[in-house]
Amino acid sequence: MNIDTIIDPEYAGKSLREIAAAPVSALLGVSEQCAAALHEAFGVYTIRDLANFKFARWAAALIVLADEEGVAAQEKAQEGLLDEAVEMTFPASDPISVDSGITRVEVAPEKVDAQTDHQSAKLVEAQLEAAGALGEAPPPAP
């Protein structure tokens, strides 16, 4: 991070300790009036005081936790069902299909031979043939 982009130009080139001890108004965008209001309302004088201000730390911690919180199982299931319904209704909404002009055909899972109908089918077939010719056990499928 370029510190000069977040501090007042008058503090450019100063050490981080000096900046931490500087008044809150040393932060770019914090006016003298805002700094005075922070001082009067919360006793915040310096950038260090602001960084250690318990309510700001609590708020920052809550945001981090909220961003890491998992989606409820029911919410996730509903979203998945909705995504599948949209995909079944609008298969051309698939960006790959739209961009490449490919039309994707939906096929029921029971109609697909999963052993041979996939991207690595030829590789698997070749490995099985090679293993059989050598009398070895076939390698695991990719």
PDB file of C-alpha atoms in Angstrom:
ATOM      1  CA  MET A   1       0.000   0.000   0.000  1.00  0.00           C
ATOM      2  CA  ASN A   2       1.310   3.429  -0.862  1.00  0.00           C
ATOM      3  CA  ILE A   3       0.917   5.335   2.415  1.00  0.00           C
ATOM      4  CA  ASP A   4       1.011   8.649   0.556  1.00  0.00           C
ATOM      5  CA  THR A   5      -2.395   7.876  -0.966  1.00  0.00           C
ATOM      6  CA  ILE A   6      -4.100   7.846   2.444  1.00  0.00           C
ATOM      7  CA  ILE A   7      -2.347  10.623   4.336  1.00  0.00           C
ATOM      8  CA  ASP A   8      -2.277  14.371   3.972  1.00  0.00           C
ATOM      9  CA  PRO A   9       0.644  15.501   1.754  1.00  0.00           C
ATOM     10  CA  GLU A  10       2.190  17.353   4.703  1.00  0.00           C
ATOM     11  CA  TYR A  11       2.906  13.937   6.315  1.00  0.00           C
ATOM     12  CA  ALA A  12       4.480  12.376   3.213  1.00  0.00           C
ATOM     13  CA  GLY A  13       7.949  11.031   3.902  1.00  0.00           C
ATOM     14  CA  LYS A  14       7.432  10.792   7.677  1.00  0.00           C
ATOM     15  CA  SER A  15       8.006   7.549   9.551  1.00  0.00           C
ATOM     16  CA  LEU A  16       5.088   5.269  10.341  1.00  0.00           C
ATOM     17  CA  ARG A  17       5.545   6.031  14.057  1.00  0.00           C
ATOM     18  CA  GLU A  18       5.246   9.741  13.353  1.00  0.00           C
ATOM     19  CA  ILE A  19       2.152   9.153  11.240  1.00  0.00           C
ATOM     20  CA  ALA A  20       0.564   6.968  13.946  1.00  0.00           C
ATOM     21  CA  ALA A  21       1.144   9.768  16.470  1.00  0.00           C
ATOM     22  CA  ALA A  22      -0.222  12.418  14.087  1.00  0.00           C
ATOM     23  CA  PRO A  23      -3.684  13.919  14.557  1.00  0.00           C
ATOM     24  CA  VAL A  24      -6.594  12.123  12.880  1.00  0.00           C
ATOM     25  CA  SER A  25      -6.781  15.007  10.404  1.00  0.00           C
ATOM     26  CA  ALA A  26      -3.513  13.686   8.926  1.00  0.00           C
ATOM     27  CA  LEU A  27      -5.644  11.053   7.197  1.00  0.00           C
ATOM     28  CA  LEU A  28      -6.642  12.161   3.731  1.00  0.00           C
ATOM     29  CA  GLY A  29     -10.274  13.256   3.747  1.00  0.00           C
ATOM     30  CA  VAL A  30     -10.568  13.845   7.509  1.00  0.00           C
ATOM     31  CA  SER A  31     -11.092  17.547   8.098  1.00  0.00           C
ATOM     32  CA  GLU A  32     -10.105  19.478  11.211  1.00  0.00           C
ATOM     33  CA  GLN A  33     -13.811  19.682  12.087  1.00  0.00           C
ATOM     34  CA  CYS A  34     -14.247  15.888  11.854  1.00  0.00           C
ATOM     35  CA  ALA A  35     -11.091  15.392  13.931  1.00  0.00           C
ATOM     36  CA  ALA A  36     -12.453  17.812  16.558  1.00  0.00           C
ATOM     37  CA  ALA A  37     -15.772  15.932  16.611  1.00  0.00           C
ATOM     38  CA  LEU A  38     -13.980  12.593  17.145  1.00  0.00           C
ATOM     39  CA  HIS A  39     -11.958  14.189  19.951  1.00  0.00           C
ATOM     40  CA  GLU A  40     -15.013  15.683  21.627  1.00  0.00           C
ATOM     41  CA  ALA A  41     -17.269  12.635  21.273  1.00  0.00           C
ATOM     42  CA  PHE A  42     -14.821   9.790  21.861  1.00  0.00           C
ATOM     43  CA  GLY A  43     -11.513  11.204  23.076  1.00  0.00           C
ATOM     44  CA  VAL A  44      -9.792  10.218  19.827  1.00  0.00           C
ATOM     45  CA  TYR A  45      -6.793  12.495  19.187  1.00  0.00           C
ATOM     46  CA  THR A  46      -4.376  10.554  17.003  1.00  0.00           C
ATOM     47  CA  ILE A  47      -4.403   8.008  14.211  1.00  0.00           C
ATOM     48  CA  ARG A  48      -3.286   5.428  16.802  1.00  0.00           C
ATOM     49  CA  ASP A  49      -6.257   6.355  19.017  1.00  0.00           C
ATOM     50  CA  LEU A  50      -8.592   5.885  16.067  1.00  0.00           C
ATOM     51  CA  ALA A  51      -7.031   2.509  15.196  1.00  0.00           C
ATOM     52  CA  ASN A  52      -7.413   1.352  18.798  1.00  0.00           C
ATOM     53  CA  PHE A  53     -10.939   2.767  19.171  1.00  0.00           C
ATOM     54  CA  LYS A  54     -12.820  -0.248  20.518  1.00  0.00           C
ATOM     55  CA  PHE A  55     -16.044   0.401  18.629  1.00  0.00           C
ATOM     56  CA  ALA A  56     -14.217   0.631  15.309  1.00  0.00           C
ATOM     57  CA  ARG A  57     -12.320  -2.589  16.122  1.00  0.00           C
ATOM     58  CA  TRP A  58     -15.551  -4.351  17.063  1.00  0.00           C
ATOM     59  CA  ALA A  59     -17.203  -3.188  13.844  1.00  0.00           C
ATOM     60  CA  ALA A  60     -14.218  -4.351  11.757  1.00  0.00           C
ATOM     61  CA  ALA A  61     -14.247  -7.751  13.505  1.00  0.00           C
ATOM     62  CA  LEU A  62     -17.979  -8.156  12.866  1.00  0.00           C
ATOM     63  CA  ILE A  63     -17.496  -7.414   9.176  1.00  0.00           C
ATOM     64  CA  VAL A  64     -14.684  -9.984   8.880  1.00  0.00           C
ATOM     65  CA  LEU A  65     -16.816 -12.607  10.626  1.00  0.00           C
ATOM     66  CA  ALA A  66     -19.902 -11.765   8.574  1.00  0.00           C
ATOM     67  CA  ASP A  67     -17.926 -12.100   5.337  1.00  0.00           C
ATOM     68  CA  GLU A  68     -16.630 -15.529   6.428  1.00  0.00           C
ATOM     69  CA  GLU A  69     -19.967 -16.777   7.720  1.00  0.00           C
ATOM     70  CA  GLY A  70     -21.374 -19.644   5.702  1.00  0.00           C
ATOM     71  CA  VAL A  71     -24.694 -19.485   3.972  1.00  0.00           C
ATOM     72  CA  ALA A  72     -27.439 -21.351   5.828  1.00  0.00           C
ATOM     73  CA  ALA A  73     -28.059 -24.844   4.414  1.00  0.00           C
ATOM     74  CA  GLN A  74     -31.674 -24.097   3.486  1.00  0.00           C
ATOM     75  CA  GLU A  75     -30.681 -20.847   1.768  1.00  0.00           C
ATOM     76  CA  LYS A  76     -27.947 -22.657  -0.167  1.00  0.00           C
ATOM     77  CA  ALA A  77     -30.354 -25.440  -1.219  1.00  0.00           C
ATOM     78  CA  GLN A  78     -32.959 -22.936  -2.417  1.00  0.00           C
ATOM     79  CA  GLU A  79     -30.332 -21.049  -4.397  1.00  0.00           C
ATOM     80  CA  GLY A  80     -29.130 -24.307  -5.977  1.00  0.00           C
ATOM     81  CA  LEU A  81     -32.639 -25.328  -6.949  1.00  0.00           C
ATOM     82  CA  LEU A  82     -33.264 -21.925  -8.478  1.00  0.00           C
ATOM     83  CA  ASP A  83     -29.981 -22.088 -10.426  1.00  0.00           C
ATOM     84  CA  GLU A  84     -30.854 -25.541 -11.765  1.00  0.00           C
ATOM     85  CA  ALA A  85     -34.359 -24.422 -12.753  1.00  0.00           C
ATOM     86  CA  VAL A  86     -32.978 -21.424 -14.626  1.00  0.00           C
ATOM     87  CA  GLU A  87     -30.342 -23.569 -16.340  1.00  0.00           C
ATOM     88  CA  MET A  88     -32.943 -26.102 -17.445  1.00  0.00           C
ATOM     89  CA  THR A  89     -35.194 -23.331 -18.711  1.00  0.00           C
ATOM     90  CA  PHE A  90     -32.491 -21.265 -20.394  1.00  0.00           C
ATOM     91  CA  PRO A  91     -29.568 -23.533 -21.391  1.00  0.00           C
ATOM     92  CA  ALA A  92     -28.359 -20.832 -23.781  1.00  0.00           C
ATOM     93  CA  SER A  93     -27.675 -18.642 -20.747  1.00  0.00           C
ATOM     94  CA  ASP A  94     -24.486 -20.650 -20.281  1.00  0.00           C
ATOM     95  CA  PRO A  95     -21.755 -18.060 -21.138  1.00  0.00           C
ATOM     96  CA  ILE A  96     -19.627 -20.676 -22.893  1.00  0.00           C
ATOM     97  CA  SER A  97     -22.506 -21.682 -25.152  1.00  0.00           C
ATOM     98  CA  VAL A  98     -23.440 -18.101 -25.908  1.00  0.00           C
ATOM     99  CA  ASP A  99     -19.882 -16.953 -26.622  1.00  0.00           C
ATOM    100  CA  SER A 100     -18.936 -19.896 -28.814  1.00  0.00           C
ATOM    101  CA  GLY A 101     -22.251 -20.375 -30.574  1.00  0.00           C
ATOM    102  CA  ILE A 102     -22.563 -23.894 -29.117  1.00  0.00           C
ATOM    103  CA  THR A 103     -26.015 -25.084 -28.164  1.00  0.00           C
ATOM    104  CA  ARG A 104     -25.899 -27.340 -25.156  1.00  0.00           C
ATOM    105  CA  VAL A 105     -28.333 -30.238 -25.146  1.00  0.00           C
ATOM    106  CA  GLU A 106     -29.677 -31.360 -21.789  1.00  0.00           C
ATOM    107  CA  VAL A 107     -29.774 -35.146 -21.408  1.00  0.00           C
ATOM    108  CA  ALA A 108     -31.252 -37.033 -18.486  1.00  0.00           C
ATOM    109  CA  PRO A 109     -28.458 -38.599 -16.346  1.00  0.00           C
ATOM    110  CA  GLU A 110     -29.827 -42.143 -16.765  1.00  0.00           C
ATOM    111  CA  LYS A 111     -29.478 -41.784 -20.568  1.00  0.00           C
ATOM    112  CA  VAL A 112     -25.735 -41.089 -20.406  1.00  0.00           C
ATOM    113  CA  ASP A 113     -23.134 -43.852 -20.288  1.00  0.00           C
ATOM    114  CA  ALA A 114     -20.846 -42.325 -17.673  1.00  0.00           C
ATOM    115  CA  GLN A 115     -18.045 -44.807 -18.458  1.00  0.00           C
ATOM    116  CA  THR A 116     -17.537 -43.512 -21.978  1.00  0.00           C
ATOM    117  CA  ASP A 117     -19.285 -40.153 -22.213  1.00  0.00           C
ATOM    118  CA  HIS A 118     -16.840 -37.739 -20.642  1.00  0.00           C
ATOM    119  CA  GLN A 119     -13.845 -35.643 -21.611  1.00  0.00           C
ATOM    120  CA  SER A 120     -11.260 -38.304 -20.699  1.00  0.00           C
ATOM    121  CA  ALA A 121     -13.080 -41.295 -22.251  1.00  0.00           C
ATOM    122  CA  LYS A 122     -10.438 -41.920 -24.906  1.00  0.00           C
ATOM    123  CA  LEU A 123      -7.614 -41.677 -22.346  1.00  0.00           C
ATOM    124  CA  VAL A 124      -9.346 -44.127 -20.005  1.00  0.00           C
ATOM    125  CA  GLU A 125     -10.002 -46.514 -22.879  1.00  0.00           C
ATOM    126  CA  ALA A 126      -6.347 -46.362 -23.966  1.00  0.00           C
ATOM    127  CA  GLN A 127      -5.140 -46.978 -20.389  1.00  0.00           C
ATOM    128  CA  LEU A 128      -7.468 -49.956 -19.997  1.00  0.00           C
ATOM    129  CA  GLU A 129      -6.263 -51.464 -23.289  1.00  0.00           C
ATOM    130  CA  ALA A 130      -2.595 -50.897 -22.392  1.00  0.00           C
ATOM    131  CA  ALA A 131      -3.049 -52.435 -18.946  1.00  0.00           C
ATOM    132  CA  GLY A 132      -4.865 -55.435 -20.420  1.00  0.00           C
ATOM    133  CA  ALA A 133      -2.129 -56.018 -23.003  1.00  0.00           C
ATOM    134  CA  LEU A 134       0.535 -55.959 -20.282  1.00  0.00           C
ATOM    135  CA  GLY A 135      -1.487 -58.109 -17.889  1.00  0.00           C
ATOM    136  CA  GLU A 136      -1.561 -55.338 -15.267  1.00  0.00           C
ATOM    137  CA  ALA A 137      -4.382 -53.973 -13.207  1.00  0.00           C
ATOM    138  CA  PRO A 138      -5.966 -50.976 -14.920  1.00  0.00           C
ATOM    139  CA  PRO A 139      -5.007 -47.525 -13.561  1.00  0.00           C
ATOM    140  CA  PRO A 140      -7.601 -45.545 -11.627  1.00  0.00           C
ATOM    141  CA  ALA A 141      -9.837 -43.323 -13.755  1.00  0.00           C
ATOM    142  CA  PRO A 142      -8.958 -39.586 -13.714  1.00  0.00           C
TER     143      PRO A 142
END
